[in-house]
Tab-separated table of C-alpha atoms and ligand atoms in Angstrom:
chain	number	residue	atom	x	y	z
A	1	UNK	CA	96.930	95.836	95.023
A	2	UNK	CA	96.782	97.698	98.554
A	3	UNK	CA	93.988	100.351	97.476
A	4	UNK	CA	91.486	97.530	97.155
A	5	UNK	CA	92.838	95.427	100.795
A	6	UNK	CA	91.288	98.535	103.169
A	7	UNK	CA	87.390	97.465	101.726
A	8	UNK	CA	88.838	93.491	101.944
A	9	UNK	CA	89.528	93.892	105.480
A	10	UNK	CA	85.759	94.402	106.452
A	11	UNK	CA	82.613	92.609	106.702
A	12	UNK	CA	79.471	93.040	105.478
A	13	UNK	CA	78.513	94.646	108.502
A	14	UNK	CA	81.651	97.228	108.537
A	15	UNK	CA	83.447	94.999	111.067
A	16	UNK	CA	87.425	94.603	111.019
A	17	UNK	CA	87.751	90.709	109.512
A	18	UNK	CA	91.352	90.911	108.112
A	19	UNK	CA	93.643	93.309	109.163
A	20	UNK	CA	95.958	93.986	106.089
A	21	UNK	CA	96.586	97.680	105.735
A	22	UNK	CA	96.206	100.673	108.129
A	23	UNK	CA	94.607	102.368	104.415
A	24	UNK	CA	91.112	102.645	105.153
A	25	UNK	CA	91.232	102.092	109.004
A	26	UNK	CA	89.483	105.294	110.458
A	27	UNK	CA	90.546	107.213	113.395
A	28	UNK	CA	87.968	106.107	115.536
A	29	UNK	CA	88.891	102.353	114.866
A	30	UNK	CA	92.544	102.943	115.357
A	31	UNK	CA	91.654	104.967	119.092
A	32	UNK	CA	89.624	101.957	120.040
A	33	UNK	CA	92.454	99.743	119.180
A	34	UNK	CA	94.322	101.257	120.556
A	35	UNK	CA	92.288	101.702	123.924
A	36	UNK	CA	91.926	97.870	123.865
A	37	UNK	CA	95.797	97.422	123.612
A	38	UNK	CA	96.130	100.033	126.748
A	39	UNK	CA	93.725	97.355	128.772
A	40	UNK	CA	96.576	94.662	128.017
A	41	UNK	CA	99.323	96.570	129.711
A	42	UNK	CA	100.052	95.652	133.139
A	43	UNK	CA	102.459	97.267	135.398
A	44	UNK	CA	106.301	95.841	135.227
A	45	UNK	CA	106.604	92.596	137.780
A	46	UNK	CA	102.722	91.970	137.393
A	47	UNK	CA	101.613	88.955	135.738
A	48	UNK	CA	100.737	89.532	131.453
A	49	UNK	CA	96.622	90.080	130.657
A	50	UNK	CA	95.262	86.985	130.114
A	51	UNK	CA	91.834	85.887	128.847
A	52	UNK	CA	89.845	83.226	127.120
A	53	UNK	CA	88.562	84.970	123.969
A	54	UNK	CA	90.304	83.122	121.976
A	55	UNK	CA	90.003	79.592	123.437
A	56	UNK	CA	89.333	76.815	121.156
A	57	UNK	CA	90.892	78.982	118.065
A	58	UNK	CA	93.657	78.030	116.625
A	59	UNK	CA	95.935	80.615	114.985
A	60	UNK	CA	99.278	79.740	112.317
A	61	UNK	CA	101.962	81.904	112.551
A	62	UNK	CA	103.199	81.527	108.719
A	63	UNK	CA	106.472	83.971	108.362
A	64	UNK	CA	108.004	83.045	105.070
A	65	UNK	CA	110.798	85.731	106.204
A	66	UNK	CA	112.752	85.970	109.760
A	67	UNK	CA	110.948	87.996	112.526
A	68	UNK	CA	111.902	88.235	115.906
A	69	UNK	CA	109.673	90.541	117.480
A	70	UNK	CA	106.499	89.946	115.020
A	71	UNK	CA	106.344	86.551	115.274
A	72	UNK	CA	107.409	86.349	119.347
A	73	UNK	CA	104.565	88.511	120.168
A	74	UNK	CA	101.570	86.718	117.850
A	75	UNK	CA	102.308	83.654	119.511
A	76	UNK	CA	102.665	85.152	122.748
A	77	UNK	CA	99.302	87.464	121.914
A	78	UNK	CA	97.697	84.478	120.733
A	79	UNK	CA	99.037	82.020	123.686
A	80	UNK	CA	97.302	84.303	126.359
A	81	UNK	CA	93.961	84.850	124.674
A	82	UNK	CA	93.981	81.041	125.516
A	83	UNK	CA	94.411	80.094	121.734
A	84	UNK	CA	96.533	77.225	120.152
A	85	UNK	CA	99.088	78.773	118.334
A	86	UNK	CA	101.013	76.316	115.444
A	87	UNK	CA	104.428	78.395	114.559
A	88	UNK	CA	104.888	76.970	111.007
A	89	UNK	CA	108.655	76.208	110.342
A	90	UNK	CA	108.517	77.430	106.775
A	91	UNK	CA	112.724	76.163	106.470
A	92	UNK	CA	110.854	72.874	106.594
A	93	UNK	CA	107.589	73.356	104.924
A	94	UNK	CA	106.524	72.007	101.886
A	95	UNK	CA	106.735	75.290	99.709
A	96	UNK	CA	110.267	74.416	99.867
A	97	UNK	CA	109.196	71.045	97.818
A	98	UNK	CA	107.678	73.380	95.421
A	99	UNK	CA	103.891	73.564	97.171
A	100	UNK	CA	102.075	76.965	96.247
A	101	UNK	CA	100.924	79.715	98.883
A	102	UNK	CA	97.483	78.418	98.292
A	103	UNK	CA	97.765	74.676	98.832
A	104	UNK	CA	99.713	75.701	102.297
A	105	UNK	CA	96.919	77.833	103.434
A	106	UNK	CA	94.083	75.518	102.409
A	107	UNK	CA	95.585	72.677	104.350
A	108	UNK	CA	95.798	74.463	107.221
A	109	UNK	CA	92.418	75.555	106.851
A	110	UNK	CA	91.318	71.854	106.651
A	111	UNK	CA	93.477	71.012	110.211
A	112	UNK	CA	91.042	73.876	111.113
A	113	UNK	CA	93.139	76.820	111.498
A	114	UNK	CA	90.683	80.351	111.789
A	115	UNK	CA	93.284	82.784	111.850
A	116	UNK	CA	96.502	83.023	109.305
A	117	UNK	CA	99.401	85.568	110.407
A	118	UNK	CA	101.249	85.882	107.286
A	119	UNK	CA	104.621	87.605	106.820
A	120	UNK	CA	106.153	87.697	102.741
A	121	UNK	CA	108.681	88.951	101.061
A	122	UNK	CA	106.548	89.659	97.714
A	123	UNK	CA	103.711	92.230	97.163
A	124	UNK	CA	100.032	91.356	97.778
A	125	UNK	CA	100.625	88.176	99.254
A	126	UNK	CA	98.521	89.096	102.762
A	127	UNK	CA	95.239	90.246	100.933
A	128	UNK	CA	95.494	87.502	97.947
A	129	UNK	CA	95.164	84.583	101.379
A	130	UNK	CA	92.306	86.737	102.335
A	131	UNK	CA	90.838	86.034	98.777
A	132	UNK	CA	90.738	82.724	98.829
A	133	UNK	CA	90.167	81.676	102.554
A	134	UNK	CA	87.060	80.429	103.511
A	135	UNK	CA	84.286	83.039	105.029
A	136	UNK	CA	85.388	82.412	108.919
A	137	UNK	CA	89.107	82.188	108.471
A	138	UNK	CA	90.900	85.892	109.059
A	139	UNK	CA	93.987	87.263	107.848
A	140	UNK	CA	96.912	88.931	109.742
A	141	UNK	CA	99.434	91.045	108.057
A	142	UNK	CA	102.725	90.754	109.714
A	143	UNK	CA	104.948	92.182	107.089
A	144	UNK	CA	104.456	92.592	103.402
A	145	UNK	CA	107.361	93.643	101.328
A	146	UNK	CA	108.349	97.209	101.624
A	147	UNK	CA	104.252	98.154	101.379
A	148	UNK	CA	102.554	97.437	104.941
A	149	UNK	CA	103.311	96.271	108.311
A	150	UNK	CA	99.762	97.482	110.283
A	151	UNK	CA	100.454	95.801	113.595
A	152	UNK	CA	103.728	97.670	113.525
A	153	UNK	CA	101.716	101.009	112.549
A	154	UNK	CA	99.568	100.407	115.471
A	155	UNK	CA	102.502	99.868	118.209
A	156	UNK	CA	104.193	102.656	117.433
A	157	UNK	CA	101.137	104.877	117.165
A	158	UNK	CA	100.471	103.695	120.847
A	159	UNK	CA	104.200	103.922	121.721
A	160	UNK	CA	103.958	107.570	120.691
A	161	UNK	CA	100.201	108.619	122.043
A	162	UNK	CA	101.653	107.164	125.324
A	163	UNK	CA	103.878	110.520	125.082
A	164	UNK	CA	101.768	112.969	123.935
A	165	UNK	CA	98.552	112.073	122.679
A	166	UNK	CA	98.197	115.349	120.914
A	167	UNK	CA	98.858	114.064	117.209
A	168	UNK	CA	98.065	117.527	115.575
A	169	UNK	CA	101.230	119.459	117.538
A	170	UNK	CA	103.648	117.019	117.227
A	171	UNK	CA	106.337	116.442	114.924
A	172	UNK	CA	107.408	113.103	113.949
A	173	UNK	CA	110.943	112.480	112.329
A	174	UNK	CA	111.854	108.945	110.434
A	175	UNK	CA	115.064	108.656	109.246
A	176	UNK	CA	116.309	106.134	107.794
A	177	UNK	CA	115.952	104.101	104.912
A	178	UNK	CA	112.754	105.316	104.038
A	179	UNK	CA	112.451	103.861	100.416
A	180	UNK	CA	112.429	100.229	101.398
A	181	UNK	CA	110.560	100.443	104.917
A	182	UNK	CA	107.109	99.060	105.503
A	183	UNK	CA	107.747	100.307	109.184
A	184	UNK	CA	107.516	103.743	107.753
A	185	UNK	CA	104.687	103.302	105.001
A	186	UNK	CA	102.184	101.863	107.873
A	187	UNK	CA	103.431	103.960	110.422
A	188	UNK	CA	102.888	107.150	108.618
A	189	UNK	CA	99.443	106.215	107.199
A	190	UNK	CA	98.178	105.695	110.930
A	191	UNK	CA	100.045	109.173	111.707
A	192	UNK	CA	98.215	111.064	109.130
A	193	UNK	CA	94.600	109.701	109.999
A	194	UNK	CA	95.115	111.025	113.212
A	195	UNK	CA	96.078	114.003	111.966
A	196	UNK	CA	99.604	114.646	112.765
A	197	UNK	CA	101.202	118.225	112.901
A	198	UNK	CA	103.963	117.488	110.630
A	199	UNK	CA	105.868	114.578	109.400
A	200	UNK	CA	109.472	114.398	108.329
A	201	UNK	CA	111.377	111.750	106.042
A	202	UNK	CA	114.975	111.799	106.721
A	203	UNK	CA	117.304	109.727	104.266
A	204	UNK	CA	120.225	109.782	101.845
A	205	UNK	CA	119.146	110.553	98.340
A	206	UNK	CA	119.654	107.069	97.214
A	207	UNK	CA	116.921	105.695	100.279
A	208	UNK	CA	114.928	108.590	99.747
A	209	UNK	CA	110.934	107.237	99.044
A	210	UNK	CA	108.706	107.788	95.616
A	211	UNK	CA	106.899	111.162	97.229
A	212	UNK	CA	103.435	110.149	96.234
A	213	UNK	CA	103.426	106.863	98.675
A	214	UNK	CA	103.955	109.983	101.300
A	215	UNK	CA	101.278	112.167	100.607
A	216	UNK	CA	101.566	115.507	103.100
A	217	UNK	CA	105.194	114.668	104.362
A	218	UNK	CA	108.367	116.461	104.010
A	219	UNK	CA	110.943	114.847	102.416
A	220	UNK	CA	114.315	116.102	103.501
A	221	UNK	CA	118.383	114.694	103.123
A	222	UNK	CA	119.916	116.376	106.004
A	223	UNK	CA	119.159	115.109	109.557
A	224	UNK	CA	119.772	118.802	111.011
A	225	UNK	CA	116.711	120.034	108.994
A	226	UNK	CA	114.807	117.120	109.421
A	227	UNK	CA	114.958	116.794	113.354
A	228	UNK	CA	114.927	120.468	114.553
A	229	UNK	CA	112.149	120.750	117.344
A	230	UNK	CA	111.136	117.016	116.238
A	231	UNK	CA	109.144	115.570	119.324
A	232	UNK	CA	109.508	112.297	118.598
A	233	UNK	CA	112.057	110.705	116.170
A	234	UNK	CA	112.450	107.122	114.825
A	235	UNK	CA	115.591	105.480	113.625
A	236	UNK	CA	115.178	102.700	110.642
A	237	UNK	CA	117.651	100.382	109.485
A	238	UNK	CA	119.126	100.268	105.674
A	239	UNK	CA	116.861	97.238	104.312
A	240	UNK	CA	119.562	95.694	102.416
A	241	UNK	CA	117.703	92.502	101.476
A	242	UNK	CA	115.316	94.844	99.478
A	243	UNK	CA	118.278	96.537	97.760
A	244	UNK	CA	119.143	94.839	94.642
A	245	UNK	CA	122.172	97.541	93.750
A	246	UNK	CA	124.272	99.774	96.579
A	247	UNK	CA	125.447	102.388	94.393
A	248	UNK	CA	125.048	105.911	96.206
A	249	UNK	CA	124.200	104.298	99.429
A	250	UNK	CA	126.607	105.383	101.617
A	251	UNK	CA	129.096	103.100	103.737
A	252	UNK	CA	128.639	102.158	107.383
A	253	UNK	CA	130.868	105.129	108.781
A	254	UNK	CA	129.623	107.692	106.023
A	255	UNK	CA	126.303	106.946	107.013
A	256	UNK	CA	126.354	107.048	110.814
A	257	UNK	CA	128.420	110.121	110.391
A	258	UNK	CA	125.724	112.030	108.426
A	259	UNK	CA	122.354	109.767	109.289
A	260	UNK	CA	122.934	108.400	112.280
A	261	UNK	CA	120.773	108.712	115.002
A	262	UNK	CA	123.622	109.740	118.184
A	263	UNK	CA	123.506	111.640	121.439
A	264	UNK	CA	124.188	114.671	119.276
A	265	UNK	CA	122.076	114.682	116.138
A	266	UNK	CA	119.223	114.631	118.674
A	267	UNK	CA	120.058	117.534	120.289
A	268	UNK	CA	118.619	119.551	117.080
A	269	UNK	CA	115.211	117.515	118.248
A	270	UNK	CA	112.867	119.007	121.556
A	271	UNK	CA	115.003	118.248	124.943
A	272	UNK	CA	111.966	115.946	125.854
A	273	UNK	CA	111.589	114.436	122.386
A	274	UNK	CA	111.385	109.805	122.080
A	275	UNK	CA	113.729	108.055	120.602
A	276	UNK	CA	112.123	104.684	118.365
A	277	UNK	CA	113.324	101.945	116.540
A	278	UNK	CA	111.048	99.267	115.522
A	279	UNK	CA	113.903	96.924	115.248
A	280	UNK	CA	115.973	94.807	114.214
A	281	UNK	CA	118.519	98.089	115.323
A	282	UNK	CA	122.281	98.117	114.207
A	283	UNK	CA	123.958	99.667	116.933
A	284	UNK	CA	126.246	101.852	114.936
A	285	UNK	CA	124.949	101.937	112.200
A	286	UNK	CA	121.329	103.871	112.318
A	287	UNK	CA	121.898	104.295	115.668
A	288	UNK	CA	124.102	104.901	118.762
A	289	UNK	CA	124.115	102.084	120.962
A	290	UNK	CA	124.082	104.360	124.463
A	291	UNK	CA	120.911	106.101	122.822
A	292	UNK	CA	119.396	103.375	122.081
A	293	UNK	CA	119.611	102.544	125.979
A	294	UNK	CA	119.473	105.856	127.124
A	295	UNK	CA	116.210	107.300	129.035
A	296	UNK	CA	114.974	108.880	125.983
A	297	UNK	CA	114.465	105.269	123.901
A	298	UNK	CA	111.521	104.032	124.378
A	299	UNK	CA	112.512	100.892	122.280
A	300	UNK	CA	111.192	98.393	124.839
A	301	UNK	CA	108.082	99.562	125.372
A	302	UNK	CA	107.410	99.601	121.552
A	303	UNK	CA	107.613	95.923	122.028
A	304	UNK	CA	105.653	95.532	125.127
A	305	UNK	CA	103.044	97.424	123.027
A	306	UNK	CA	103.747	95.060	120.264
A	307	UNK	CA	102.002	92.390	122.071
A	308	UNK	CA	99.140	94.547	123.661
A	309	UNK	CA	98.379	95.303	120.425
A	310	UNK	CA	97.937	92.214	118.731
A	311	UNK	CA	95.952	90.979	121.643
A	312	UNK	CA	93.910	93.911	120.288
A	313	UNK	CA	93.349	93.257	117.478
A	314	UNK	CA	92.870	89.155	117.592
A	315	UNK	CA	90.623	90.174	120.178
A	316	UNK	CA	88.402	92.411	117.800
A	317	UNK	CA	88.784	89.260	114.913
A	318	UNK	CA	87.511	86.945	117.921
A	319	UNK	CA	84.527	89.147	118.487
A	320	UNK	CA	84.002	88.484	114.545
A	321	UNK	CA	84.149	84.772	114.882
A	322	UNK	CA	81.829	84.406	117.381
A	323	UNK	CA	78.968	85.735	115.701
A	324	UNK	CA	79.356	83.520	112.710
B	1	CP	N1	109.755	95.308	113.780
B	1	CP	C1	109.703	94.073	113.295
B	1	CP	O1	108.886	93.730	112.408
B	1	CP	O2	110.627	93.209	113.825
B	1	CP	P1	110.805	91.690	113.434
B	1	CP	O3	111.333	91.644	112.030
B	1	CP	O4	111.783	91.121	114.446
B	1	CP	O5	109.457	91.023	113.520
C-alpha cells in the first residue's frame, strides 16, 4: 500500500495535497518545510505565530487511537492558522455503532470539513480516505500502524538540523523497539533523503526490524556498538499494543539494564551528542528519567517543533485550496 501513497500525495501540478508518507517527499520539499516550520518558532515568553491562512477551513482531528502530542498540536496548528478545528470523540462516534471509515469521512465532508487528520491502528487507512475524498478535501497522516508517522519524521528532522544541519557527517542512533515503530520508519526515510552519514538501529533481537524496510542502516543488538561517536541518539518505547506475543522481549529491568538509554550508555555517544524521544517516554524503562531532563534532551523542543511543523505543512495544503 505505501509505495503507491508518495504519487497520491500530489497534484496534478506536483503540489503536496495529502501528506501521507515522507516516501517520495524530495529533499528540497522537506528543507522548505522545514524552513516554513522555522518561521513558526518564536522565542520562549513571546506570543505563538499566528495567521489567517487557514480562516474559514475547517479541519477534523479523527484519532481512532490515543495521542497526546499529535493530536494537541493539530488542533493547536490548526487553531492559530485561524481555522475551526472539530476534535472528533471517536469513544463516542458512530463507528462504535458499527458505521464504516467511509460513511464517517463522507459525513464530515458534507458538514464541509476540507482537511481530515487521521490517526489508525490498521495499515493503509490514511491513503485509502485520500481515495475516496472529494477533489478539495486533503488528508493528514497522524499515525498509521507501525508504517508512517510523516509529521513526526518532519519534527524530528527539524529537532535534529536545529543541531547540526550537516546530515551527511552525522550519526543518528534509534534504539528502541525498532520493529513496531512508525517513529522510526518515517523518521529514517526523511534521514536518508537528506543524506545522512550513517544510521544505527539499536534493539533486542526480538524488536529488531525486517532489514529491507531499512534500506542503508545498520542494524545492531548492543547499545555500546550502536552509540559509539553517535551525534544524536533517540530513545523509543517497547510498542506493546503492536505486540501480539512477549516471548524474548526482555523484562522492564533486563531491558533498561542492557537498552536503556541512562547517563552512562550515552557516554559511548559524542560529549555534545542530543538526546530524543518522540514520546509517550517511560521513565525507566527506555529511558532515565534525569536524562530525559538533563541539558542534553531536547525532548521539548521536539514538541514545540511538533506544532511549527504542522502549521507547515497545513499551511502548504492551504496554499492548495486556494487555488481550487
Ligand atoms: N509522538 C507521538 O505521536 O505522540 P502521541 O502519541 O502523544 O501523539
Amino acid at each position: 500500500m505505501e509505495q503507491d501513497d508518495s504519487k497520491l500525495q500530489f497534484d496534478e501540478n506536483g503540489n503536496l495535497r495529502h501528506l501521507l508518507s515522507l516516501k517520495g517527499i524530495d529533499a528540497a520539499l522537506l528543507m522548505d518545510l522545514l524552513d516554513d516550520a522555522e518561521g513558526h518558532l518564536t522565542a520562549p515568553g513571546e506570543l505563538p505565530s499566528r495567521s489567517q491562512s487557514l480562516a474559514g477551513r475547517t479541519i477534523a482531528n479523527l484519532f481512532f487511537e490515543p495521542s497526546t502530542r499529535t493530536r494537541a498540536s493539530f488542533d493547536l496548528a490548526g487553531r492559530r492558522l485561524g481555522a475551526d478545528v472539530l476534535n472528533l470523540d471517536v469513544n463516542t462516534s458512530s463507528r462504535k455503532k458499527g458505521e464504516s471509515i467511509l460513511d464517517t469521512i463522507y459525513t464530515l465532508e458534507a458538514m464541509q470539513v476540507d482537511v481530515m487528520v487521521v490517526r489508525d491502528a490498521s495499515d493503509g487507512v490514511p491513503a485509502y480516505i485520500a481515495r475516496h475524498v472529494k477533489d478539495h478535501v486533503c488528508v493528514l497522516n497522524a499515525g498509521e500502524s507501525d508504517i508512517s508517522h510523516p509529521t513526526q519524521g518532519l519534527l524530528d528532522l527539524l529537532t535534529i538540523r536545529q543541531h547540526n544541519a550537516d546530515f551527511g557527517k552525522l550519526i543518528v542512533a534509534i534504539v528502541g523497539d525498532i520493529q513496531h515503530s512508525r517513529v522510526a520508519m518515517s523518521t529514517s526515510q526523511a534521514l536518508r533523503t537528506m543524506g545522512v552519514g550513517e544510521l544505527r538501529l539499536i534493539s533486542p533481537p526480538a524488536l529488531a526490524p525486517d532489514p529491507n524496510k531499512f534500506p542503508d542502516a545498520r542494524i545492531v543488538d548492543n547499545i555500546a556498538d550502536g552509540l559509539e561517536d553517535a551525534d544524536v541518539v533517540m530513545a523509543l518505547r517497547i510498542q506493546r499494543e503492536r505486540i501480539g506475543n512477549l516471548d524474548g522481549v526482555p523484562g522492564i529491568d533486563e531491558y533498561f539494564a542492557n537498552f536503556g538509554l541512562s547517563h552512562e550508555s550515552m557516554k559511548f555517544a559524542k560529549p555534545d551528542a542530543i538526546v530524543m524521544h518522540p514520546g509517550p517516554m517511560n521513565r525507566g524503562i527506555e529511558i532515565e528519567g534525569t536524562l530525559a531532563d538533563s541539558s542534553q534532551s531536547v525532548i521539548s523542543r521536539q514538541v514545540t517543533n511538533g506544532v511549527a511543523v504542522r502549521m507547515a505543512v497545513l499551511d502548504r495544503i492551504s496554499k492548495i485550496m486556494g487555488s481550487r
